[in-house]
XYZ file of C-alpha atoms in Angstrom:
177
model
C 44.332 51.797 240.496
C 46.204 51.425 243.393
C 49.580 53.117 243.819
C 52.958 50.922 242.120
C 53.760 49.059 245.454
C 57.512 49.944 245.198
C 57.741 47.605 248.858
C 57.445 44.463 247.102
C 60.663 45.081 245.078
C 63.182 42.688 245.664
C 67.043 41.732 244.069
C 67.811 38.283 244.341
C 70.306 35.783 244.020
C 70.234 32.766 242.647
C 72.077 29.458 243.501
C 74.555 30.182 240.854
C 75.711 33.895 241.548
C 73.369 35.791 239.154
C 71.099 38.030 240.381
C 67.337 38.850 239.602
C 65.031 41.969 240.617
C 61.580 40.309 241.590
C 58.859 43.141 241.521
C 55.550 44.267 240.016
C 54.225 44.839 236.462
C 53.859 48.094 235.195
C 52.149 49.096 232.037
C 55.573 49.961 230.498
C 56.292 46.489 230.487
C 53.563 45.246 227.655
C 56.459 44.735 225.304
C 58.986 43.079 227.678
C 56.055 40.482 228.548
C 55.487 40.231 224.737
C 58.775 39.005 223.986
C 58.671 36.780 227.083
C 55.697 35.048 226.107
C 57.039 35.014 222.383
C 60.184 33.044 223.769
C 58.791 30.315 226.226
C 58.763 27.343 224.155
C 55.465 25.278 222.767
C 55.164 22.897 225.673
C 55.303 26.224 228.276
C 53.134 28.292 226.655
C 50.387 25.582 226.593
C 50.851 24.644 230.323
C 50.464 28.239 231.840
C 47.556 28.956 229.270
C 46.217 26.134 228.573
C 46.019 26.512 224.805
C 47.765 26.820 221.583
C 49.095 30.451 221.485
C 52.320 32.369 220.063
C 51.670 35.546 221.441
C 48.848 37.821 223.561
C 46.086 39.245 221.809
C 46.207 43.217 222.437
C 43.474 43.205 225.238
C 45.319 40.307 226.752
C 48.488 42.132 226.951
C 46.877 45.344 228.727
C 45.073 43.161 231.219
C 48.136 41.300 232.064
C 49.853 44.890 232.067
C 47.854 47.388 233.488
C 46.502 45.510 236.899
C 45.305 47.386 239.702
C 47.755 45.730 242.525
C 45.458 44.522 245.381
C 42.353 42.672 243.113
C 45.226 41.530 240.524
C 49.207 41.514 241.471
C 51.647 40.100 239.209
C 55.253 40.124 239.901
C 58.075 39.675 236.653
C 61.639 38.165 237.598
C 64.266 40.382 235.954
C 67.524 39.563 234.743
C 69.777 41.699 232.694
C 70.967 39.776 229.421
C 73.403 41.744 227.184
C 72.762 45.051 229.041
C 69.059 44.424 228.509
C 66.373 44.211 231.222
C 64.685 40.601 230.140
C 61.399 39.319 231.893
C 62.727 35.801 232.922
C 59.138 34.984 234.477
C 56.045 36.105 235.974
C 53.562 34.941 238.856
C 50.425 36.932 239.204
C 47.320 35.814 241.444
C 43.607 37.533 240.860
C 40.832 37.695 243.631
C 38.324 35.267 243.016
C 34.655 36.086 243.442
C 33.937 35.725 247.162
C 35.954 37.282 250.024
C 39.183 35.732 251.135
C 40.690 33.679 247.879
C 42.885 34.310 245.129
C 44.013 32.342 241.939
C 47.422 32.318 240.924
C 49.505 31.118 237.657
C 53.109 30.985 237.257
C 55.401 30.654 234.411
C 59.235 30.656 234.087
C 61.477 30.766 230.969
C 62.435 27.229 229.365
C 66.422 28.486 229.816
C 65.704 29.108 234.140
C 64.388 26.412 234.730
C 65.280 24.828 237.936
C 67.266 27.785 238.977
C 65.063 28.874 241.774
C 63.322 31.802 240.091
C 59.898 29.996 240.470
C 60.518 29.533 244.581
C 61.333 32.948 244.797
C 58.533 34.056 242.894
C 55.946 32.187 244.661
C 57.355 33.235 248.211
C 57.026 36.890 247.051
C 53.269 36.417 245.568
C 52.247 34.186 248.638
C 53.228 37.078 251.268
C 51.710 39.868 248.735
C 48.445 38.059 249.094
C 48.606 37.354 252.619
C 49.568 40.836 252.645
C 46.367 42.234 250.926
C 44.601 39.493 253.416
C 43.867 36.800 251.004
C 43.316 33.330 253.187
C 43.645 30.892 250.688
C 45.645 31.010 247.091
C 44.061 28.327 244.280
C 44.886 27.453 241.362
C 44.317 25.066 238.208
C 47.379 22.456 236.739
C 47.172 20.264 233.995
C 47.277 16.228 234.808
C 50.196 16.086 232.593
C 52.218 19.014 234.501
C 53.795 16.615 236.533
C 56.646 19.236 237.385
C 54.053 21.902 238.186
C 52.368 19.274 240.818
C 55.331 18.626 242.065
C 56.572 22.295 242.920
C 53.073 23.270 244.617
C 53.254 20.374 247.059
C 56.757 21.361 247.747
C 55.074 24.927 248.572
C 52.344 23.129 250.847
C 49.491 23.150 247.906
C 46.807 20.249 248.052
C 45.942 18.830 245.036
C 42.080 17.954 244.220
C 40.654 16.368 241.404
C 38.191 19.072 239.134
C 35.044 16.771 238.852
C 33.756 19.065 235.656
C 37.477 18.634 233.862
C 39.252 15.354 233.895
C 42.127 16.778 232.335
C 42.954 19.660 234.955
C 43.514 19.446 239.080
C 43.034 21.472 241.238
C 45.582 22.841 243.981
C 45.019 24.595 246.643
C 46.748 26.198 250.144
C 46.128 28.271 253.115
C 48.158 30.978 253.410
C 47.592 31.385 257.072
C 47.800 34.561 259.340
């Protein structure tokens, strides 16, 4: 495992005042992303995992914890709630098979949406994986996502039909020198 990049820690503002710390997982943070995945509602959950869940299995929960930072990054958006630290959302991206590519997923709480923490946690994972020299970033939407679709083209993603799964797209972008 790679040493906790402690560059790619950010605090941001949003449009509204408040302020968010954008940086990466550590393994202390298995219960924080518990709860976060506890509170996203029904519809959310089932768009970033593509299935009927509630919560992480165990082994689910490490891997999305304990990630080595180069093959696997994923960065949490903080905000502090009640003098608690709260995981607000989370963008991670995972090297595909093959030299040059990574996948990515993204999901922000129900209660932020539209507040900007999704742009600001896609510019951060973008540069990280330019960074670690990825050339392309990839990733799989539902159909029915139509907000999803329309927030990767914003960011410059195109979007290709998945011949083997009618239901699901895929969008991809270059991520350039």
């Amino acid at each position: 495992m790679a040493n906790y990049p402690q560059h790619l820690v950010r605090v941001r503002e949003l449009s509204d005042g408040k302020t968010v710390t954008i940086r990466p997982i550590r393994p202390d943070d298995i219960e924080r992303e518990q709860a976060f995945v506890r509170h996203l509602s029904e519809e959310s959950r089932y768009s970033r995992f593509m299935a009927q869940l509630h919560e992480l299995s165990a082994s689910r929960l490490r891997y999305f914890t304990e990630i080595d930072y180069d093959r696997h990054l994923a960065l949490v958006a903080i905000a502090t709630q009640d003098a608690l630290e709260v995981e607000i959302g989370v963008a991670r991206y995972v090297a595909l098979p093959g030299a040059g590519s990574c996948e990515f997923a993204i999901v922000v709480d129900d209660a932020w949406h539209g507040s900007g923490v999704a742009s600001i946690l896609m510019a951060a994972l973008i540069d990280a994986a330019r960074e670690r020299g990825f050339r392309t970033m990839e990733g799989t939407v539902l159909t029915t996502n139509q907000r999803m679709l329309k927030f990767v083209r914003r960011l410059g993603f195109v979007v290709l039909v998945d011949p083997e799964d009618p239901g699901t797209l895929r969008v991809v972008r270059p991520l350039g020198p």
